[in-house]
mmCIF file of C-alpha atoms and ligand atoms in Angstrom:
data_model
loop_
_atom_site.group_PDB
_atom_site.id
_atom_site.type_symbol
_atom_site.label_atom_id
_atom_site.label_comp_id
_atom_site.label_asym_id
_atom_site.label_seq_id
_atom_site.Cartn_x
_atom_site.Cartn_y
_atom_site.Cartn_z
ATOM 1 C CA MET A 1 -20.004 39.019 -30.501
ATOM 2 C CA ASN A 2 -23.099 38.574 -28.285
ATOM 3 C CA ARG A 3 -23.992 35.220 -29.829
ATOM 4 C CA TYR A 4 -20.676 33.770 -28.579
ATOM 5 C CA LEU A 5 -21.190 35.068 -25.080
ATOM 6 C CA LEU A 6 -23.618 32.391 -23.855
ATOM 7 C CA PRO A 7 -21.741 29.342 -25.252
ATOM 8 C CA LEU A 8 -18.453 30.777 -23.982
ATOM 9 C CA SER A 9 -19.793 31.348 -20.506
ATOM 10 C CA VAL A 10 -21.346 27.837 -20.455
ATOM 11 C CA LEU A 11 -17.990 26.403 -21.551
ATOM 12 C CA GLY A 12 -16.146 28.468 -18.936
ATOM 13 C CA THR A 13 -18.511 27.290 -16.198
ATOM 14 C CA ALA A 14 -18.158 23.665 -17.333
ATOM 15 C CA VAL A 15 -14.343 23.837 -17.371
ATOM 16 C CA GLY A 16 -14.257 25.688 -14.031
ATOM 17 C CA GLY A 17 -16.647 23.145 -12.525
ATOM 18 C CA ALA A 18 -14.577 20.264 -13.898
ATOM 19 C CA VAL A 19 -11.389 21.711 -12.403
ATOM 20 C CA LEU A 20 -13.106 22.206 -9.014
ATOM 21 C CA LEU A 21 -14.507 18.661 -9.134
ATOM 22 C CA ARG A 22 -11.067 17.329 -10.063
ATOM 23 C CA ASP A 23 -9.435 19.156 -7.155
ATOM 24 C CA TYR A 24 -12.151 17.898 -4.808
ATOM 25 C CA VAL A 25 -11.752 14.303 -6.000
ATOM 26 C CA ALA A 26 -7.960 14.485 -5.932
ATOM 27 C CA GLY A 27 -7.756 15.734 -2.328
ATOM 28 C CA GLY A 28 -5.004 18.020 -1.197
ATOM 29 C CA ALA A 29 -1.380 18.070 -0.260
ATOM 30 C CA CYS A 30 -0.213 16.699 3.090
ATOM 31 C CA PRO A 31 -1.114 19.477 5.546
ATOM 32 C CA SER A 32 1.790 18.628 7.863
ATOM 33 C CA LYS A 33 5.177 20.280 7.483
ATOM 34 C CA ALA A 34 6.807 17.844 9.938
ATOM 35 C CA THR A 35 10.306 16.655 9.119
ATOM 36 C CA ILE A 36 11.825 13.280 10.044
ATOM 37 C CA PRO A 37 15.599 13.780 10.235
ATOM 38 C CA GLY A 38 17.433 10.552 10.977
ATOM 39 C CA LYS A 39 14.257 8.408 11.025
ATOM 40 C CA THR A 40 14.589 5.076 9.264
ATOM 41 C CA VAL A 41 11.844 4.512 6.704
ATOM 42 C CA ILE A 42 11.038 1.453 4.591
ATOM 43 C CA VAL A 43 8.747 1.797 1.569
ATOM 44 C CA THR A 44 7.835 -1.400 -0.280
ATOM 45 C CA GLY A 45 7.265 -1.218 -4.048
ATOM 46 C CA ALA A 46 9.083 2.107 -4.187
ATOM 47 C CA ASN A 47 10.533 1.904 -7.696
ATOM 48 C CA THR A 48 7.468 3.472 -9.315
ATOM 49 C CA GLY A 49 4.014 5.021 -8.753
ATOM 50 C CA ILE A 50 2.791 6.027 -5.325
ATOM 51 C CA GLY A 51 5.609 4.180 -3.528
ATOM 52 C CA LYS A 52 8.334 6.107 -5.349
ATOM 53 C CA GLN A 53 6.609 9.434 -4.668
ATOM 54 C CA THR A 54 6.098 8.539 -1.006
ATOM 55 C CA ALA A 55 9.790 7.686 -0.699
ATOM 56 C CA LEU A 56 10.642 10.987 -2.364
ATOM 57 C CA GLU A 57 8.366 12.994 -0.021
ATOM 58 C CA LEU A 58 9.883 11.281 3.020
ATOM 59 C CA ALA A 59 13.427 11.770 1.687
ATOM 60 C CA ARG A 60 12.644 15.466 1.250
ATOM 61 C CA ARG A 61 11.714 15.539 4.927
ATOM 62 C CA GLY A 62 15.110 14.174 5.935
ATOM 63 C CA GLY A 63 14.424 10.446 6.417
ATOM 64 C CA ASN A 64 16.903 7.643 6.035
ATOM 65 C CA ILE A 65 15.017 5.870 3.236
ATOM 66 C CA ILE A 66 15.133 2.215 2.204
ATOM 67 C CA LEU A 67 13.415 1.379 -1.071
ATOM 68 C CA ALA A 68 12.327 -2.272 -0.908
ATOM 69 C CA CYS A 69 11.760 -3.615 -4.413
ATOM 70 C CA ARG A 70 11.896 -6.874 -6.345
ATOM 71 C CA ASP A 71 13.725 -5.505 -9.406
ATOM 72 C CA MET A 72 17.099 -4.134 -8.306
ATOM 73 C CA GLU A 73 17.776 -2.302 -11.551
ATOM 74 C CA LYS A 74 14.539 -0.301 -11.221
ATOM 75 C CA CYS A 75 15.150 0.077 -7.486
ATOM 76 C CA GLU A 76 18.662 1.527 -7.930
ATOM 77 C CA ALA A 77 17.377 3.869 -10.670
ATOM 78 C CA ALA A 78 14.565 5.134 -8.402
ATOM 79 C CA ALA A 79 16.985 5.623 -5.491
ATOM 80 C CA LYS A 80 19.289 7.628 -7.780
ATOM 81 C CA ASP A 81 16.371 9.789 -9.003
ATOM 82 C CA ILE A 82 15.269 10.482 -5.435
ATOM 83 C CA ARG A 83 18.800 11.299 -4.252
ATOM 84 C CA GLY A 84 19.197 13.663 -7.228
ATOM 85 C CA GLU A 85 15.874 15.378 -6.670
ATOM 86 C CA THR A 86 16.013 15.735 -2.887
ATOM 87 C CA LEU A 87 19.798 15.962 -2.371
ATOM 88 C CA ASN A 88 19.251 13.474 0.469
ATOM 89 C CA HIS A 89 21.993 10.880 0.090
ATOM 90 C CA ARG A 90 20.546 8.515 2.663
ATOM 91 C CA VAL A 91 18.293 6.812 0.104
ATOM 92 C CA ARG A 92 19.177 3.175 -0.549
ATOM 93 C CA ALA A 93 17.881 0.267 -2.629
ATOM 94 C CA ARG A 94 17.284 -3.174 -1.072
ATOM 95 C CA HIS A 95 15.919 -6.382 -2.551
ATOM 96 C CA LEU A 96 12.471 -7.573 -1.433
ATOM 97 C CA ASP A 97 10.182 -9.874 -3.377
ATOM 98 C CA LEU A 98 6.883 -10.113 -1.543
ATOM 99 C CA ALA A 99 5.929 -13.109 -3.671
ATOM 100 C CA SER A 100 8.592 -15.142 -1.863
ATOM 101 C CA LEU A 101 8.518 -15.826 1.888
ATOM 102 C CA LYS A 102 12.227 -16.635 1.710
ATOM 103 C CA SER A 103 12.944 -13.189 0.247
ATOM 104 C CA VAL A 104 10.780 -11.518 2.923
ATOM 105 C CA ARG A 105 12.674 -13.362 5.687
ATOM 106 C CA GLU A 106 16.060 -12.474 4.164
ATOM 107 C CA PHE A 107 15.100 -8.805 3.814
ATOM 108 C CA ALA A 108 13.788 -8.582 7.397
ATOM 109 C CA ALA A 109 16.880 -10.327 8.782
ATOM 110 C CA LYS A 110 19.156 -7.903 6.928
ATOM 111 C CA ILE A 111 17.245 -4.854 8.145
ATOM 112 C CA THR A 112 17.254 -6.107 11.732
ATOM 113 C CA GLU A 113 20.957 -6.802 11.591
ATOM 114 C CA GLU A 114 22.174 -3.792 9.609
ATOM 115 C CA GLU A 115 19.778 -0.992 10.587
ATOM 116 C CA GLY A 116 18.728 -1.969 14.091
ATOM 117 C CA GLN A 117 15.855 0.526 13.915
ATOM 118 C CA VAL A 118 12.770 1.209 11.809
ATOM 119 C CA HIS A 119 10.541 4.189 12.577
ATOM 120 C CA ILE A 120 8.215 4.128 9.556
ATOM 121 C CA LEU A 121 7.159 1.086 7.538
ATOM 122 C CA VAL A 122 5.043 1.818 4.462
ATOM 123 C CA ASN A 123 3.520 -1.390 3.121
ATOM 124 C CA ASN A 124 2.813 0.029 -0.314
ATOM 125 C CA ALA A 125 3.595 -2.629 -2.956
ATOM 126 C CA ALA A 126 0.764 -4.418 -4.714
ATOM 127 C CA VAL A 127 -0.263 -6.306 -7.772
ATOM 128 C CA MET A 128 -3.747 -5.790 -9.219
ATOM 129 C CA ARG A 129 -5.897 -8.078 -11.346
ATOM 130 C CA CYS A 130 -3.057 -10.197 -12.656
ATOM 131 C CA PRO A 131 -3.774 -13.568 -14.298
ATOM 132 C CA HIS A 132 -4.240 -16.598 -12.033
ATOM 133 C CA TRP A 133 -0.616 -16.670 -10.889
ATOM 134 C CA THR A 134 0.761 -18.088 -7.670
ATOM 135 C CA THR A 135 3.650 -16.941 -5.526
ATOM 136 C CA GLU A 136 6.799 -18.980 -4.945
ATOM 137 C CA ASP A 137 5.054 -20.558 -1.955
ATOM 138 C CA GLY A 138 1.884 -21.401 -3.862
ATOM 139 C CA PHE A 139 -0.390 -18.567 -2.670
ATOM 140 C CA GLU A 140 -2.723 -16.772 -5.075
ATOM 141 C CA MET A 141 -0.581 -13.829 -6.240
ATOM 142 C CA GLN A 142 -2.742 -10.875 -5.115
ATOM 143 C CA PHE A 143 -3.483 -12.355 -1.669
ATOM 144 C CA GLY A 144 0.130 -13.510 -1.410
ATOM 145 C CA VAL A 145 1.819 -10.197 -2.301
ATOM 146 C CA ASN A 146 -0.696 -7.609 -1.106
ATOM 147 C CA HIS A 147 -1.557 -9.276 2.198
ATOM 148 C CA LEU A 148 0.569 -12.293 3.180
ATOM 149 C CA GLY A 149 3.951 -10.863 2.131
ATOM 150 C CA HIS A 150 3.330 -7.653 4.085
ATOM 151 C CA PHE A 151 1.831 -9.630 6.997
ATOM 152 C CA LEU A 152 5.042 -11.623 7.368
ATOM 153 C CA LEU A 153 7.334 -8.635 6.752
ATOM 154 C CA THR A 154 5.577 -6.522 9.388
ATOM 155 C CA ASN A 155 5.606 -9.314 11.964
ATOM 156 C CA LEU A 156 9.291 -9.956 11.399
ATOM 157 C CA LEU A 157 10.054 -6.262 11.917
ATOM 158 C CA LEU A 158 7.784 -5.787 14.951
ATOM 159 C CA ASP A 159 10.479 -6.108 17.602
ATOM 160 C CA THR A 160 12.621 -3.548 15.756
ATOM 161 C CA LEU A 161 9.637 -1.213 15.318
ATOM 162 C CA LYS A 162 8.863 -1.497 19.042
ATOM 163 C CA ALA A 163 12.470 -0.827 19.990
ATOM 164 C CA SER A 164 12.377 2.281 17.743
ATOM 165 C CA ALA A 165 9.067 3.606 19.155
ATOM 166 C CA PRO A 166 7.397 5.947 18.558
ATOM 167 C CA SER A 167 7.042 4.283 15.183
ATOM 168 C CA ARG A 168 4.362 3.894 12.555
ATOM 169 C CA ILE A 169 3.132 1.309 10.081
ATOM 170 C CA ILE A 170 1.128 2.470 7.074
ATOM 171 C CA ASN A 171 -0.765 -0.112 5.027
ATOM 172 C CA LEU A 172 -1.943 0.743 1.536
ATOM 173 C CA SER A 173 -5.433 -0.648 1.029
ATOM 174 C CA SER A 174 -7.985 0.560 -1.498
ATOM 175 C CA LEU A 175 -11.589 1.652 -1.747
ATOM 176 C CA ALA A 176 -11.927 -1.638 -3.665
ATOM 177 C CA HIS A 177 -12.046 -3.377 -0.251
ATOM 178 C CA VAL A 178 -15.766 -2.526 -0.048
ATOM 179 C CA ALA A 179 -16.429 -5.137 -2.746
ATOM 180 C CA GLY A 180 -14.198 -7.666 -0.998
ATOM 181 C CA HIS A 181 -15.084 -10.709 1.053
ATOM 182 C CA ILE A 182 -12.776 -13.058 2.958
ATOM 183 C CA ASP A 183 -13.574 -16.592 1.858
ATOM 184 C CA PHE A 184 -11.961 -18.733 4.556
ATOM 185 C CA ASP A 185 -12.855 -21.898 2.643
ATOM 186 C CA ASP A 186 -10.798 -20.804 -0.323
ATOM 187 C CA LEU A 187 -8.446 -17.928 0.532
ATOM 188 C CA ASN A 188 -6.108 -18.897 -2.301
ATOM 189 C CA TRP A 189 -8.669 -19.419 -5.040
ATOM 190 C CA GLU A 190 -8.013 -23.151 -5.383
ATOM 191 C CA LYS A 191 -11.685 -24.215 -5.462
ATOM 192 C CA ARG A 192 -13.527 -21.333 -7.128
ATOM 193 C CA LYS A 193 -13.297 -20.047 -10.684
ATOM 194 C CA TYR A 194 -10.642 -17.318 -10.510
ATOM 195 C CA ASP A 195 -11.993 -13.770 -10.528
ATOM 196 C CA THR A 196 -9.144 -11.249 -10.834
ATOM 197 C CA LYS A 197 -11.261 -8.362 -9.533
ATOM 198 C CA ALA A 198 -12.691 -10.229 -6.526
ATOM 199 C CA ALA A 199 -9.201 -11.494 -5.669
ATOM 200 C CA TYR A 200 -7.844 -7.914 -5.582
ATOM 201 C CA CYS A 201 -10.800 -6.768 -3.468
ATOM 202 C CA GLN A 202 -10.302 -9.685 -1.022
ATOM 203 C CA SER A 203 -6.595 -8.834 -0.693
ATOM 204 C CA LYS A 204 -7.321 -5.168 0.046
ATOM 205 C CA LEU A 205 -10.023 -6.073 2.601
ATOM 206 C CA ALA A 206 -7.449 -8.373 4.221
ATOM 207 C CA VAL A 207 -5.072 -5.398 4.512
ATOM 208 C CA ILE A 208 -7.607 -3.450 6.615
ATOM 209 C CA LEU A 209 -8.494 -6.462 8.782
ATOM 210 C CA PHE A 210 -4.760 -6.998 9.376
ATOM 211 C CA THR A 211 -4.418 -3.305 10.319
ATOM 212 C CA LYS A 212 -7.271 -3.527 12.831
ATOM 213 C CA GLU A 213 -6.008 -6.711 14.507
ATOM 214 C CA LEU A 214 -2.394 -5.527 14.562
ATOM 215 C CA SER A 215 -3.450 -2.252 16.151
ATOM 216 C CA ARG A 216 -5.243 -4.165 18.934
ATOM 217 C CA ARG A 217 -2.110 -6.254 19.507
ATOM 218 C CA LEU A 218 0.142 -3.168 19.531
ATOM 219 C CA GLN A 219 -1.753 -1.187 22.164
ATOM 220 C CA GLY A 220 0.657 0.432 24.608
ATOM 221 C CA THR A 221 3.786 -0.307 22.568
ATOM 222 C CA GLY A 222 4.213 3.122 20.920
ATOM 223 C CA VAL A 223 3.812 1.547 17.480
ATOM 224 C CA THR A 224 0.751 2.657 15.511
ATOM 225 C CA VAL A 225 -0.735 1.145 12.378
ATOM 226 C CA ASN A 226 -3.266 2.643 9.974
ATOM 227 C CA ALA A 227 -4.635 1.767 6.545
ATOM 228 C CA LEU A 228 -5.505 4.069 3.669
ATOM 229 C CA HIS A 229 -7.001 4.439 0.229
ATOM 230 C CA PRO A 230 -4.705 6.797 -1.701
ATOM 231 C CA GLY A 231 -7.329 7.754 -4.300
ATOM 232 C CA VAL A 232 -7.325 6.648 -7.909
ATOM 233 C CA ALA A 233 -3.950 7.476 -9.414
ATOM 234 C CA ARG A 234 -2.193 7.398 -12.759
ATOM 235 C CA THR A 235 0.352 4.630 -12.089
ATOM 236 C CA GLU A 236 1.373 1.233 -13.429
ATOM 237 C CA LEU A 237 -1.169 -0.554 -11.228
ATOM 238 C CA GLY A 238 -3.500 -1.206 -14.166
ATOM 239 C CA ARG A 239 -0.776 -2.983 -16.144
ATOM 240 C CA HIS A 240 -2.686 -6.308 -16.114
ATOM 241 C CA THR A 241 -6.089 -4.865 -16.937
ATOM 242 C CA GLY A 242 -5.481 -4.041 -20.607
ATOM 243 C CA MET A 243 -6.543 -0.409 -20.070
ATOM 244 C CA HIS A 244 -3.024 0.825 -20.662
ATOM 245 C CA SER A 245 -2.566 -0.934 -23.946
ATOM 246 C CA SER A 246 -5.932 -0.137 -25.519
ATOM 247 C CA ALA A 247 -5.925 3.019 -27.671
ATOM 248 C CA PHE A 248 -9.736 2.887 -27.732
ATOM 249 C CA SER A 249 -10.113 2.891 -23.949
ATOM 250 C CA SER A 250 -7.420 5.573 -23.582
ATOM 251 C CA PHE A 251 -9.327 7.760 -26.057
ATOM 252 C CA THR A 252 -12.826 7.165 -24.686
ATOM 253 C CA LEU A 253 -11.920 7.093 -21.013
ATOM 254 C CA GLY A 254 -9.231 9.785 -21.240
ATOM 255 C CA PRO A 255 -11.465 12.712 -20.219
ATOM 256 C CA ILE A 256 -12.982 10.722 -17.331
ATOM 257 C CA PHE A 257 -9.500 9.805 -16.202
ATOM 258 C CA TRP A 258 -8.402 13.430 -16.365
ATOM 259 C CA LEU A 259 -11.297 14.292 -14.063
ATOM 260 C CA LEU A 260 -11.031 11.480 -11.582
ATOM 261 C CA VAL A 261 -7.435 10.347 -11.552
ATOM 262 C CA LYS A 262 -4.653 11.812 -9.394
ATOM 263 C CA SER A 263 -0.994 12.220 -10.171
ATOM 264 C CA PRO A 264 1.271 9.826 -8.194
ATOM 265 C CA GLU A 265 2.561 12.927 -6.358
ATOM 266 C CA LEU A 266 -0.926 13.736 -5.036
ATOM 267 C CA ALA A 267 -1.705 10.078 -4.343
ATOM 268 C CA ALA A 268 1.424 9.889 -2.154
ATOM 269 C CA GLN A 269 0.099 12.623 0.164
ATOM 270 C CA PRO A 270 -2.067 10.377 2.371
ATOM 271 C CA SER A 271 0.844 7.952 3.012
ATOM 272 C CA THR A 272 3.115 10.914 3.766
ATOM 273 C CA TYR A 273 0.525 12.427 6.089
ATOM 274 C CA LEU A 274 0.060 9.184 8.050
ATOM 275 C CA ALA A 275 3.832 8.757 8.240
ATOM 276 C CA VAL A 276 4.784 12.199 9.554
ATOM 277 C CA ALA A 277 1.886 14.244 10.940
ATOM 278 C CA GLU A 278 2.481 14.997 14.619
ATOM 279 C CA GLU A 279 -1.276 15.231 15.269
ATOM 280 C CA LEU A 280 -1.632 11.561 14.215
ATOM 281 C CA GLY A 281 0.987 10.336 16.708
ATOM 282 C CA GLY A 282 -1.535 8.421 18.847
ATOM 283 C CA VAL A 283 -3.949 7.420 16.076
ATOM 284 C CA SER A 284 -4.031 3.698 15.349
ATOM 285 C CA GLY A 285 -6.292 1.066 13.789
ATOM 286 C CA LYS A 286 -7.999 3.582 11.516
ATOM 287 C CA TYR A 287 -8.839 3.686 7.818
ATOM 288 C CA PHE A 288 -8.220 6.878 5.860
ATOM 289 C CA ASP A 289 -9.789 7.735 2.520
ATOM 290 C CA GLY A 290 -7.208 10.197 1.246
ATOM 291 C CA LEU A 291 -6.450 12.559 4.119
ATOM 292 C CA LYS A 292 -9.704 11.906 5.965
ATOM 293 C CA GLU A 293 -10.441 9.164 8.462
ATOM 294 C CA LYS A 294 -13.550 7.198 7.485
ATOM 295 C CA PRO A 295 -15.240 3.986 8.561
ATOM 296 C CA PRO A 296 -14.305 1.141 6.212
ATOM 297 C CA ALA A 297 -16.804 -1.469 4.960
ATOM 298 C CA PRO A 298 -18.624 -3.425 7.712
ATOM 299 C CA GLU A 299 -16.652 -6.661 7.087
ATOM 300 C CA ALA A 300 -13.418 -4.716 7.685
ATOM 301 C CA GLU A 301 -14.680 -3.841 11.206
ATOM 302 C CA ASP A 302 -15.518 -7.447 12.132
ATOM 303 C CA GLU A 303 -13.156 -8.423 14.961
ATOM 304 C CA GLU A 304 -13.935 -12.110 14.650
ATOM 305 C CA VAL A 305 -13.023 -12.099 10.952
ATOM 306 C CA ALA A 306 -9.862 -10.125 11.735
ATOM 307 C CA GLN A 307 -8.739 -12.590 14.405
ATOM 308 C CA ARG A 308 -9.505 -15.581 12.201
ATOM 309 C CA LEU A 309 -7.639 -14.023 9.275
ATOM 310 C CA TRP A 310 -4.649 -13.326 11.534
ATOM 311 C CA ALA A 311 -4.535 -16.949 12.716
ATOM 312 C CA GLU A 312 -4.900 -18.276 9.179
ATOM 313 C CA SER A 313 -2.279 -15.861 7.770
ATOM 314 C CA ALA A 314 0.162 -16.799 10.541
ATOM 315 C CA ARG A 315 -0.347 -20.471 9.731
ATOM 316 C CA LEU A 316 0.128 -19.898 5.989
ATOM 317 C CA VAL A 317 3.358 -17.915 6.322
ATOM 318 C CA GLY A 318 4.696 -20.111 9.101
ATOM 319 C CA LEU A 319 4.677 -17.743 12.044
ATOM 320 C CA GLU A 320 4.783 -19.089 15.540
ATOM 321 C CA MET A 321 3.446 -16.409 17.815
ATOM 322 C CA SER A 322 4.676 -16.146 21.358
ATOM 323 C CA GLY A 323 3.631 -13.402 23.767
ATOM 324 C CA GLY A 324 1.315 -11.981 21.107
ATOM 325 C CA SER A 325 4.000 -10.438 18.959
ATOM 326 C CA SER A 326 7.396 -12.045 18.923
ATOM 327 C CA VAL A 327 7.878 -14.164 15.937
ATOM 328 C CA ARG A 328 9.774 -17.308 15.181
ATOM 329 C CA GLY A 329 9.245 -17.756 11.478
ATOM 330 C CA GLN A 330 9.158 -21.427 10.572
ATOM 331 C CA PRO A 331 7.529 -22.542 7.338
ATOM 332 C CA LEU A 332 4.527 -24.767 7.995
ATOM 333 C CA PRO A 333 2.969 -27.109 5.455
ATOM 334 C CA LYS A 334 0.008 -25.412 3.744
HETATM 335 N N1 NAP B 1 -3.118 3.664 -8.336
HETATM 336 C C1 NAP B 1 -4.325 3.619 -7.801
HETATM 337 O O1 NAP B 1 -5.298 4.126 -8.387
HETATM 338 C C2 NAP B 1 -4.562 2.971 -6.469
HETATM 339 C C3 NAP B 1 -5.862 2.991 -5.933
HETATM 340 C C4 NAP B 1 -6.078 2.370 -4.709
HETATM 341 C C5 NAP B 1 -5.042 1.778 -4.031
HETATM 342 N N2 NAP B 1 -3.798 1.782 -4.583
HETATM 343 C C6 NAP B 1 -2.721 1.106 -3.848
HETATM 344 O O2 NAP B 1 -1.580 1.949 -3.817
HETATM 345 C C7 NAP B 1 -0.384 1.138 -3.750
HETATM 346 C C8 NAP B 1 0.633 1.585 -4.784
HETATM 347 O O3 NAP B 1 0.084 1.337 -6.053
HETATM 348 P P1 NAP B 1 0.533 2.077 -7.377
HETATM 349 O O4 NAP B 1 -0.694 2.629 -7.974
HETATM 350 O O5 NAP B 1 1.694 2.955 -7.139
HETATM 351 O O6 NAP B 1 0.959 0.810 -8.261
HETATM 352 P P2 NAP B 1 2.230 0.536 -9.222
HETATM 353 O O7 NAP B 1 2.624 1.759 -9.948
HETATM 354 O O8 NAP B 1 1.840 -0.673 -10.018
HETATM 355 O O9 NAP B 1 3.375 0.143 -8.172
HETATM 356 C C9 NAP B 1 3.280 -1.049 -7.465
HETATM 357 C C10 NAP B 1 4.624 -1.364 -6.857
HETATM 358 O O10 NAP B 1 4.519 -2.636 -6.205
HETATM 359 C C11 NAP B 1 5.630 -3.431 -6.615
HETATM 360 N N3 NAP B 1 5.415 -4.867 -6.506
HETATM 361 C C12 NAP B 1 4.538 -5.642 -7.176
HETATM 362 N N4 NAP B 1 4.733 -6.939 -6.871
HETATM 363 C C13 NAP B 1 5.753 -6.970 -5.982
HETATM 364 C C14 NAP B 1 6.467 -8.027 -5.326
HETATM 365 N N5 NAP B 1 6.160 -9.311 -5.522
HETATM 366 N N6 NAP B 1 7.470 -7.701 -4.477
HETATM 367 C C15 NAP B 1 7.828 -6.412 -4.288
HETATM 368 N N7 NAP B 1 7.224 -5.384 -4.908
HETATM 369 C C16 NAP B 1 6.209 -5.668 -5.755
HETATM 370 C C17 NAP B 1 5.878 -2.997 -8.050
HETATM 371 O O11 NAP B 1 7.157 -3.421 -8.476
HETATM 372 P P3 NAP B 1 7.441 -3.693 -10.050
HETATM 373 O O12 NAP B 1 7.497 -2.356 -10.712
HETATM 374 O O13 NAP B 1 8.741 -4.442 -10.053
HETATM 375 O O14 NAP B 1 6.284 -4.516 -10.533
HETATM 376 C C18 NAP B 1 5.745 -1.500 -7.897
HETATM 377 O O15 NAP B 1 6.919 -0.957 -7.366
HETATM 378 C C19 NAP B 1 -0.859 -0.318 -3.942
HETATM 379 O O16 NAP B 1 -0.974 -0.929 -2.666
HETATM 380 C C20 NAP B 1 -2.243 -0.159 -4.544
HETATM 381 O O17 NAP B 1 -3.089 -1.258 -4.275
HETATM 382 C C21 NAP B 1 -3.521 2.366 -5.784
#
């Protein structure tokens, strides 16, 4: 019996340590119990992964939820799931393809006309490390969907968000932004050899720079905007990386994944927290790693880069800015 004691206690310590490490890495549940009855919420890319769980959390808290997705079949199915699980019947599916400026404009026009108010906008949708695809308007897909699509959407909804104040914008970035760099000579990867990873990192750095500049522009309006890294989560985000389809990588990396990867439910906690927590009411222009505010990478703090990216993004999506925020969206030649 005694000879099993040492190995068993070593194993127990290892498993206990692994569970503690996993909990530490995963971060906790949203500490706020705040509810949002009657608040209008938009979550982009809400048919699966972190977006779906965020929509579910916010539906549970009484919000009037709009799932904004490109595939209406998946969107309706997710809305039905969320209604069934939360018994909140104010959960609706709406079409939004962030890879099409026309679709973004149509969606924003419909929301402005039909809803009249938006209290929480969660810019969650993203594509990661896809092949060298372009959007309908010719932008590199990751920059186009992750940054430009949300940039236009947010700007088109700004007047409604201001009229609904206090209101909040939550932008999903990623820790991957630290490896990003904004290449103003080639934002859309037309000159360089395409690098799927660097393109994702650039798009997620752009999201934080957008957050910082927007926050400066929104001072005094009652609309806040923050960016976050949700943690590494078990979702469909890796669909273009080959990791999902490889039995070898699933087998070899499985234990590491178990340790380091969150469930979508846990990964939705930071978005939920930023959307509802009363104590964050006046917090804007910040970057959160999970539930904790942290400084982002130095390039993400560079005001000059943020202003230049704003001007370039506005030109690319065809925004004419007047008075710093009102928008007359006219397509401009690229
Ligand atoms: N999972 C992670 O480990 C992780 C880590 C850091 C940051 N994040 C960020 O967290 C957010 C959510 O990611 P996730 O992990 O939940 O990914 P996911 O499971 O792949 O979900 C992404 C969502 O974005 C949608 N989407 C993609 N292209 C779109 C388009 N053109 N128009 C509208 N919607 C589009 C997808 O719709 P379809 O299903 O139709 O494709 C899907 O609903 C992303 O911003 C991601 O960068 C995730």
